[in-house]
Short mmCIF file of C-alpha atoms in Angstrom, two decimals:
data_model
loop_
_atom_site.label_atom_id
_atom_site.label_comp_id
_atom_site.label_asym_id
_atom_site.label_seq_id
_atom_site.Cartn_x
_atom_site.Cartn_y
_atom_site.Cartn_z
CA MET H 109 92.76 83.26 82.73
CA LEU H 110 92.38 80.69 85.50
CA GLY H 111 96.05 79.74 85.19
CA ILE H 112 97.23 83.37 85.44
CA PHE H 113 94.95 83.93 88.43
CA VAL H 114 96.42 80.93 90.26
CA VAL H 115 99.98 82.10 89.54
CA LEU H 116 99.23 85.61 90.80
CA ALA H 117 97.49 84.22 93.88
CA SER H 118 100.61 82.15 94.59
CA VAL H 119 102.77 85.25 94.23
CA LEU H 120 100.46 87.10 96.63
CA GLY H 121 100.69 84.35 99.21
CA ILE H 122 104.47 83.94 99.02
CA THR H 123 105.22 87.67 99.18
CA ILE H 124 103.03 87.96 102.26
CA TYR H 125 104.90 84.99 103.77
CA ILE H 126 108.21 86.73 103.06
CA SER H 127 106.91 89.81 104.88
CA LEU H 128 105.64 87.99 107.97
CA PHE H 129 108.36 88.72 110.48
CA LYS H 130 108.15 90.65 113.72
CA LEU H 131 108.48 94.39 114.02
CA ILE H 132 112.19 94.77 114.64
CA ASP H 133 112.64 98.31 113.35
CA ASN H 134 112.77 100.86 116.18
CA ASP H 135 111.96 103.77 113.83
CA PHE H 136 108.41 102.46 113.38
CA TRP H 137 107.48 103.47 116.91
CA TRP H 138 108.40 107.13 116.71
CA HIS H 139 106.69 107.30 113.32
CA VAL H 140 103.53 106.02 115.02
CA LYS H 141 103.92 108.48 117.89
CA ALA H 142 104.47 111.38 115.50
CA GLY H 143 101.37 110.33 113.57
CA GLU H 144 99.39 110.19 116.82
CA ILE H 145 100.47 113.72 117.77
CA MET H 146 99.48 115.10 114.36
CA TRP H 147 96.18 113.22 114.27
CA LYS H 148 95.12 114.29 117.76
CA THR H 149 96.26 117.90 117.46
CA GLN H 150 95.01 118.18 113.87
CA SER H 151 98.24 119.98 112.98
CA LEU H 152 101.69 119.13 111.62
CA ILE H 153 104.75 118.88 113.84
CA HIS H 154 107.20 121.73 113.26
CA THR H 155 109.55 121.50 116.26
CA GLU H 156 111.29 118.39 117.62
CA PRO H 157 108.88 116.67 120.10
CA PHE H 158 111.01 113.72 121.25
CA SER H 159 114.70 114.46 121.81
CA TYR H 160 115.71 116.74 124.69
CA VAL H 161 119.01 117.31 122.86
CA LEU H 162 117.14 118.83 119.90
CA THR H 163 114.43 120.64 121.89
CA GLY H 164 113.19 123.70 120.00
CA LYS H 165 114.88 122.74 116.76
CA PRO H 166 112.94 122.02 113.52
CA TYR H 167 111.31 118.61 113.27
CA GLY H 168 113.47 116.49 110.99
CA ALA H 169 110.75 114.22 109.56
CA LEU H 170 108.12 116.65 108.32
CA HIS H 171 108.63 115.19 104.84
CA GLU H 172 107.08 111.90 106.01
CA TRP H 173 104.01 113.34 107.71
CA LEU H 174 101.46 111.42 105.64
CA SER H 175 103.20 108.06 106.19
CA GLN H 176 103.29 108.71 109.92
CA ILE H 177 99.57 109.43 110.11
CA ILE H 178 98.83 106.28 108.09
CA PHE H 179 101.04 104.20 110.40
CA TYR H 180 99.29 105.62 113.47
CA LEU H 181 95.79 104.96 112.12
CA ILE H 182 96.66 101.38 111.16
CA PHE H 183 98.41 100.69 114.45
CA HIS H 184 95.61 102.31 116.46
CA ALA H 185 92.98 100.21 114.68
CA THR H 186 94.75 96.86 114.29
CA GLY H 187 97.91 96.93 116.41
CA VAL H 188 101.12 95.14 115.49
CA THR H 189 99.24 92.62 113.34
CA GLY H 190 97.90 95.33 111.04
CA ALA H 191 101.32 96.95 110.70
CA ILE H 192 102.92 93.65 109.67
CA LEU H 193 100.08 92.92 107.24
CA LEU H 194 100.61 96.37 105.72
CA ARG H 195 104.15 95.31 104.94
CA GLY H 196 102.86 92.14 103.31
CA ILE H 197 100.26 94.00 101.24
CA ALA H 198 102.82 96.57 100.08
CA SER H 199 105.32 93.85 99.13
CA ALA H 200 102.65 91.91 97.23
CA ALA H 201 101.54 95.10 95.47
CA ALA H 202 105.11 95.79 94.34
CA ALA H 203 105.45 92.24 92.98
CA LEU H 204 102.11 92.29 91.17
CA VAL H 205 102.78 95.73 89.65
CA LEU H 206 106.10 94.45 88.27
CA LEU H 207 104.41 91.38 86.80
CA SER H 208 101.73 93.61 85.22
CA ILE H 209 104.40 94.89 82.81
CA ASP H 210 103.85 91.57 81.01
CA PHE H 211 101.14 89.44 82.59
CA LYS H 212 101.39 86.82 79.82
CA SER H 213 104.88 85.90 81.01
CA ALA H 214 104.04 86.03 84.73
CA PHE H 215 104.22 82.25 85.14
CA LEU H 216 107.86 82.44 83.96
CA THR H 217 109.02 85.72 85.51
CA ALA H 218 107.26 85.45 88.89
CA PRO H 219 110.00 83.27 90.46
CA LEU H 220 112.61 85.90 89.61
CA VAL H 221 110.54 88.63 91.29
CA ILE H 222 110.01 86.45 94.36
CA ILE H 223 113.75 85.73 94.65
CA GLY H 224 114.52 89.44 94.44
CA LEU H 225 112.13 90.26 97.27
CA TYR H 226 113.34 87.41 99.46
CA LEU H 227 117.00 88.37 99.10
CA HIS H 228 116.13 91.89 100.23
CA ARG H 229 113.62 90.99 102.90
CA PRO H 230 115.51 93.04 105.57
CA SER H 231 114.64 96.19 103.57
CA LEU H 232 110.90 95.49 103.91
CA MET H 233 110.51 97.47 107.09
CA VAL H 234 107.29 99.22 108.15
CA ARG H 235 108.53 102.70 107.53
CA PRO H 236 108.00 105.36 104.82
CA GLN H 237 110.40 103.60 102.46
CA LEU H 238 107.75 100.89 102.11
CA PHE H 239 105.64 103.33 100.09
CA THR H 240 108.63 104.25 97.94
CA ILE H 241 109.08 100.59 97.02
CA VAL H 242 105.50 100.40 95.75
CA LEU H 243 105.56 103.79 94.02
CA LEU H 244 108.85 103.04 92.26
CA CYS H 245 107.34 99.85 90.81
CA LEU H 246 104.21 101.76 89.83
CA SER H 247 106.32 104.47 88.19
CA MET H 248 108.16 101.85 86.12
CA ALA H 249 104.97 100.10 85.07
CA MET H 250 103.43 103.40 83.96
CA MET H 251 106.54 104.48 82.04
CA PHE H 252 106.96 101.15 80.30
CA GLY H 253 103.24 100.97 79.53
CA TYR H 254 103.37 104.43 77.94
CA VAL H 255 106.43 103.49 75.85
CA ARG H 256 104.77 100.24 74.75
CA ASN H 257 101.68 102.11 73.60
CA ARG H 258 103.85 104.61 71.68
CA GLU H 259 105.47 101.72 69.84
CA ARG H 260 102.04 100.82 68.50
CA SER H 261 100.61 104.25 67.72
CA VAL H 262 101.05 107.99 68.19
CA ALA H 263 99.72 109.24 71.52
CA THR H 264 96.37 110.99 71.44
CA ARG H 265 95.73 114.14 73.44
CA ARG H 266 93.55 112.17 75.82
CA GLU H 267 96.25 109.54 76.42
CA ARG H 268 98.83 112.21 77.15
CA ARG H 269 96.50 114.03 79.52
CA THR H 270 95.71 110.82 81.41
CA PHE H 271 99.37 109.88 81.69
CA PHE H 272 100.27 113.41 82.79
CA LEU H 273 97.65 113.47 85.54
CA CYS H 274 98.66 110.02 86.80
CA ILE H 275 102.32 111.05 87.05
CA LEU H 276 101.40 114.34 88.73
CA PHE H 277 99.17 112.63 91.31
CA MET H 278 101.80 109.98 92.01
CA GLN H 279 104.51 112.60 92.53
CA MET H 280 102.38 114.68 94.88
CA LEU H 281 101.50 111.58 96.89
CA TRP H 282 105.12 110.39 96.89
CA VAL H 283 106.62 113.65 98.18
CA ASN H 284 104.20 113.67 101.13
CA LEU H 285 104.71 110.01 101.96
CA HIS H 286 108.50 109.92 101.73
CA GLY H 287 109.75 113.39 100.92
CA ALA H 288 112.91 113.57 98.82
CA SER H 289 112.50 109.97 97.64
CA ALA H 290 110.04 111.39 95.09
CA ILE H 291 113.21 112.28 93.17
CA PHE H 292 113.03 108.73 91.81
CA GLY H 293 109.85 109.74 90.00
CA VAL H 294 111.68 112.76 88.57
CA LEU H 295 114.51 110.50 87.41
CA SER H 296 111.98 108.28 85.62
CA THR H 297 110.51 111.23 83.72
CA LEU H 298 114.04 112.46 82.95
CA ALA H 299 114.88 109.08 81.44
CA LEU H 300 111.64 109.17 79.44
CA PHE H 301 112.52 112.65 78.14
CA LEU H 302 116.03 111.55 77.13
CA GLN H 303 114.51 108.63 75.22
CA GLY H 304 112.24 111.09 73.38
CA LEU H 305 115.22 113.33 72.63
CA TYR H 306 117.09 110.36 71.18
CA ASP H 307 114.08 109.38 69.03
CA TRP H 308 113.85 112.96 67.73
CA TYR H 309 117.58 113.08 66.99
CA ARG H 310 117.49 109.74 65.15
CA LYS H 311 114.35 110.86 63.31
CA ASN H 312 112.40 107.81 64.46
CA GLY H 313 108.84 108.12 63.12
CA ASP H 314 107.03 111.19 61.87
CA GLN H 315 109.06 114.28 62.87
CA ALA H 316 106.02 116.43 63.71
CA ASP H 317 104.63 113.75 66.02
CA THR H 318 108.08 113.13 67.51
CA MET H 319 108.50 116.85 68.28
CA ARG H 320 105.05 117.03 69.88
CA GLU H 321 105.93 114.00 71.98
CA LEU H 322 109.26 115.55 72.98
CA ARG H 323 107.56 118.77 74.09
CA PHE H 324 105.05 116.78 76.12
CA ARG H 325 107.83 114.84 77.86
CA ALA H 326 109.68 118.08 78.63
CA VAL H 327 106.55 119.49 80.28
CA LEU H 328 106.07 116.20 82.14
CA LEU H 329 109.65 116.35 83.46
CA GLY H 330 109.24 119.95 84.62
CA THR H 331 105.93 119.14 86.30
CA ALA H 332 107.35 116.11 88.10
CA PHE H 333 110.20 118.27 89.37
CA LEU H 334 107.92 121.09 90.55
CA ALA H 335 105.65 118.54 92.26
CA MET H 336 108.56 117.99 94.67
CA LEU H 337 107.42 121.28 96.25
CA ALA H 338 103.88 120.02 96.84
CA SER H 339 104.43 119.23 100.51
CA PRO H 340 104.72 121.16 103.79
CA ASN H 341 108.47 120.66 103.49
CA LEU H 342 108.60 122.91 100.39
CA PHE H 343 112.20 123.73 99.37
CA LYS H 344 113.63 121.80 102.31
CA THR H 345 112.90 118.67 100.25
CA PHE H 346 115.84 119.58 98.02
CA PHE H 347 117.98 120.43 101.06
CA ASP H 348 117.21 116.94 102.39
CA LEU H 349 118.55 115.48 99.14
CA TYR H 350 121.79 117.35 99.68
CA MET H 351 122.03 116.34 103.33
CA HIS H 352 121.47 112.66 102.65
CA ARG H 353 124.32 112.73 100.17
CA PHE H 354 126.91 114.97 101.82
CA ASP H 355 126.18 115.16 105.56
CA ALA H 356 129.21 113.79 107.42
CA THR H 357 127.05 111.95 109.97
CA ILE H 358 125.09 109.93 107.38
CA PRO H 359 127.67 107.09 107.20
CA LEU H 360 127.13 106.49 110.93
CA VAL H 361 123.63 105.16 110.15
CA ARG H 362 123.87 101.55 108.98
CA GLU H 363 121.23 101.71 106.26
CA TRP H 364 123.07 104.65 104.66
CA MET H 365 126.31 102.67 104.47
CA PRO H 366 127.11 100.73 101.28
CA LEU H 367 126.57 96.98 101.24
CA ILE H 368 129.81 95.04 101.52
CA TRP H 369 131.09 93.91 98.14
CA HIS H 370 130.58 90.19 98.78
CA ASP H 371 126.88 90.62 99.56
CA TYR H 372 126.47 93.15 96.76
CA ALA H 373 128.01 90.70 94.27
CA THR H 374 125.63 87.91 95.27
CA ASP H 375 122.38 89.73 96.07
CA VAL H 376 122.37 92.82 93.83
CA LEU H 377 124.86 92.69 90.97
CA PRO H 378 123.38 89.63 89.18
CA PHE H 379 120.10 91.51 88.68
CA GLY H 380 121.96 94.49 87.24
CA ILE H 381 123.95 92.29 84.87
CA ALA H 382 120.81 90.46 83.71
CA ALA H 383 119.01 93.76 83.06
CA ALA H 384 122.00 95.19 81.16
CA ILE H 385 122.22 92.05 79.00
CA MET H 386 118.54 92.26 78.12
CA VAL H 387 118.89 95.94 77.16
CA LEU H 388 121.85 95.07 74.92
CA LEU H 389 119.99 92.16 73.31
CA GLN H 390 116.63 93.83 72.68
CA ARG H 391 117.56 97.56 72.76
CA ARG H 392 113.97 98.47 73.49
CA ALA H 393 113.77 102.08 74.73
CA TRP H 394 117.44 101.58 75.50
CA VAL H 395 118.15 105.20 76.45
CA LEU H 396 115.35 105.13 79.03
CA CYS H 397 116.48 101.82 80.51
CA THR H 398 120.21 102.58 80.44
CA THR H 399 119.73 105.96 82.13
CA LEU H 400 117.76 104.38 84.97
CA LEU H 401 120.22 101.49 85.32
CA ILE H 402 123.24 103.79 85.59
CA ILE H 403 121.69 106.25 88.05
CA MET H 404 120.07 103.64 90.29
CA GLY H 405 123.13 101.40 90.05
CA LEU H 406 125.34 104.19 91.37
CA LEU H 407 122.87 104.93 94.16
CA SER H 408 122.80 101.26 95.13
CA ARG H 409 126.54 101.47 95.83
CA THR H 410 126.19 104.53 98.05
CA ALA H 411 123.68 103.12 100.53
CA TYR H 412 122.30 99.73 101.47
CA ARG H 413 118.73 101.06 101.56
CA HIS H 414 118.87 101.75 97.80
CA CYS H 415 119.75 98.16 96.89
CA ILE H 416 116.18 96.87 96.93
CA LEU H 417 115.09 99.77 94.72
CA PHE H 418 117.81 98.95 92.20
CA VAL H 419 116.88 95.26 92.20
CA LEU H 420 113.19 96.05 91.60
CA LEU H 421 114.17 98.42 88.79
CA CYS H 422 116.28 95.70 87.20
CA LEU H 423 113.40 93.23 87.44
CA GLY H 424 111.07 95.71 85.75
CA ILE H 425 113.55 96.30 82.92
CA ILE H 426 114.10 92.56 82.44
CA ILE H 427 110.36 91.91 82.17
CA PHE H 428 109.89 94.89 79.84
CA GLN H 429 112.68 93.81 77.49
CA LEU H 430 111.61 90.15 77.51
CA SER H 431 108.04 91.09 76.54
CA ALA H 432 109.34 92.04 73.06
CA TYR H 433 112.36 89.70 72.75
CA PRO H 434 111.64 87.27 69.83
CA PRO H 435 113.33 84.14 71.27
CA TRP H 436 111.48 84.64 74.54
CA LEU H 437 108.15 85.14 72.75
CA ARG H 438 108.68 81.96 70.73
CA LEU H 439 109.50 80.00 73.88
CA ARG H 440 106.46 81.37 75.68
CA SER H 441 104.22 80.59 72.71
CA ARG H 442 105.37 76.98 72.61
CA ILE H 443 104.89 76.52 76.33
CA LEU H 444 101.41 78.09 76.19
CA HIS H 445 100.25 75.46 73.71
CA PHE H 446 99.36 73.69 76.97
CA PRO H 447 98.23 76.67 79.09
CA LEU H 448 96.95 74.83 82.15
CA LEU H 449 100.04 72.65 82.32
CA ALA H 450 102.31 75.68 81.82
CA HIS H 451 100.72 77.63 84.65
CA LEU H 452 100.63 74.54 86.88
CA VAL H 453 104.39 74.14 86.40
CA GLY H 454 104.81 77.85 87.20
CA VAL H 455 102.87 77.42 90.44
CA LEU H 456 104.86 74.31 91.38
CA LEU H 457 108.09 76.23 90.81
CA LEU H 458 106.84 79.01 93.08
CA LEU H 459 105.91 76.47 95.75
CA LEU H 460 109.36 74.90 95.45
CA LEU H 461 110.89 78.32 96.02
CA TRP H 462 108.66 78.84 99.05
CA TRP H 463 109.81 75.52 100.46
CA GLN H 464 113.45 76.55 100.03
CA PHE H 465 112.71 79.85 101.74
CA TYR H 466 110.99 78.03 104.59
CA GLN H 467 113.95 75.68 105.07
CA ALA H 468 116.30 78.66 105.18
CA ASP H 469 114.00 80.43 107.63
CA LEU H 470 114.11 77.45 110.00
CA ARG H 471 117.80 78.25 110.38
CA GLY H 472 117.16 81.99 110.44
CA VAL H 473 114.09 83.96 111.57
CA TYR H 474 112.42 80.93 113.20
CA LYS H 475 115.58 80.10 115.13
CA THR H 476 115.89 83.68 116.39
CA ASN H 477 112.14 83.83 117.10
CA ASP H 478 111.66 86.73 114.69
CA ALA H 479 109.10 85.03 112.42
CA GLY H 480 105.39 85.76 112.43
CA PHE H 481 103.58 88.51 114.29
CA GLY H 482 104.76 90.39 117.34
CA ILE H 483 107.51 92.74 118.48
CA GLY H 484 111.16 91.74 118.27
CA ILE H 485 112.83 94.59 120.14
CA PRO H 486 115.18 93.81 123.07
CA VAL H 487 114.54 97.12 124.84
CA LYS H 488 110.81 96.31 125.19
CA GLY H 489 111.44 94.89 128.68
CA ALA H 490 113.32 98.03 129.76
CA VAL H 491 110.39 100.21 128.68
CA GLU H 492 107.95 98.02 130.61
CA PHE H 493 110.17 98.35 133.70
CA ALA H 494 110.33 102.16 133.39
CA GLU H 495 106.55 102.37 133.06
CA ARG H 496 105.95 99.98 135.97
CA GLU H 497 108.31 101.87 138.27
CA GLY H 498 106.99 105.26 137.23
CA LEU H 499 110.35 106.54 135.97
CA ASN H 500 110.15 109.85 134.12
CA GLY H 501 112.28 112.77 132.95
CA THR H 502 114.99 112.82 130.33
CA LEU H 503 116.50 109.47 129.44
CA PHE H 504 119.82 108.74 127.80
CA ASN H 505 119.57 105.95 125.22
CA THR H 506 121.27 104.71 122.09
CA TYR H 507 120.20 105.78 118.60
CA ASN H 508 119.02 102.25 117.77
CA GLN H 509 116.73 101.92 120.79
CA GLY H 510 115.44 105.50 121.01
CA GLY H 511 112.66 105.02 118.50
CA TYR H 512 110.85 102.43 120.58
CA ILE H 513 111.50 104.19 123.88
#
């Protein structure tokens, strides 16, 4: 237990280190301002409060109202430091949830999780997507945990009820934190249902129990879908899904553009290949895993912002498949004949990775003065000038700088 604790503590420390860079995302500031307006008026925003071009038109971020209030409260209480620490805590939570899929192997799989997060550090912005990163990992851990328990025994009514309520609560929270992104939770329950349908078709296990399980998963899928309506956005949540896929202006926003093939091949594709290989080798809940890999893989090619979600999904699948893969279990058993030494080596490997990250950062975020706490936004000086000179009225600005202004 001491060895596992030290490994997890090392993961916590390194993920927080990865997340310690200045606030460079302009969107954070209008999220904070929107949260302030809602908190002080004790009401949601329904018409555009910022842009004079969109005056009187519906507010376009109602789906993120809960995230915005959370950002405001944290920023109001702790300033920039608290916002950056929130990013670190969320990143660490995502890593630890992934490792919880198989804690016994954490000393071996932790470096892979750390590498995945470091490669996609630019996606760890303090914005509503941060909650989606954590909730996606939590969704995977819950799904895989439920499947693992079903491999051992038939689900009891109490187990199904608990799982159902957890998924329902997570979906309702998700759709209010990040709106249409809660569709990822629906996709997870869809994949779980398809796995149950396959088990029923192949007559795996007792047919009466399999049919009861299939009915439960169908109800779970329907509930997860209907939970998408459990926000002030209501049906507009589904309209947002359509807009983010087919709106002609979406490609003008960098994060909605696909990652160039070279970067995709080095930073994303290897995780997908590794996950696919493990599914082929172990074939554990292969319909569930393959469905998620295909859907999230396609999404990762449509927009850069989906790449980190696909990588985290791949890491979860790899850990899940390895936890039942005989050669891996034999290797782990042999290594754990010397548990303290095994975990010490795991910690040393993590520290070696941190050192490599630090050396790379000396040529990157430290050189550009973006490391640590603070604000890394060029227009900050312009805002200070406008406030000092008492300038007011409408102001033309670029999309990238408007959030901070």
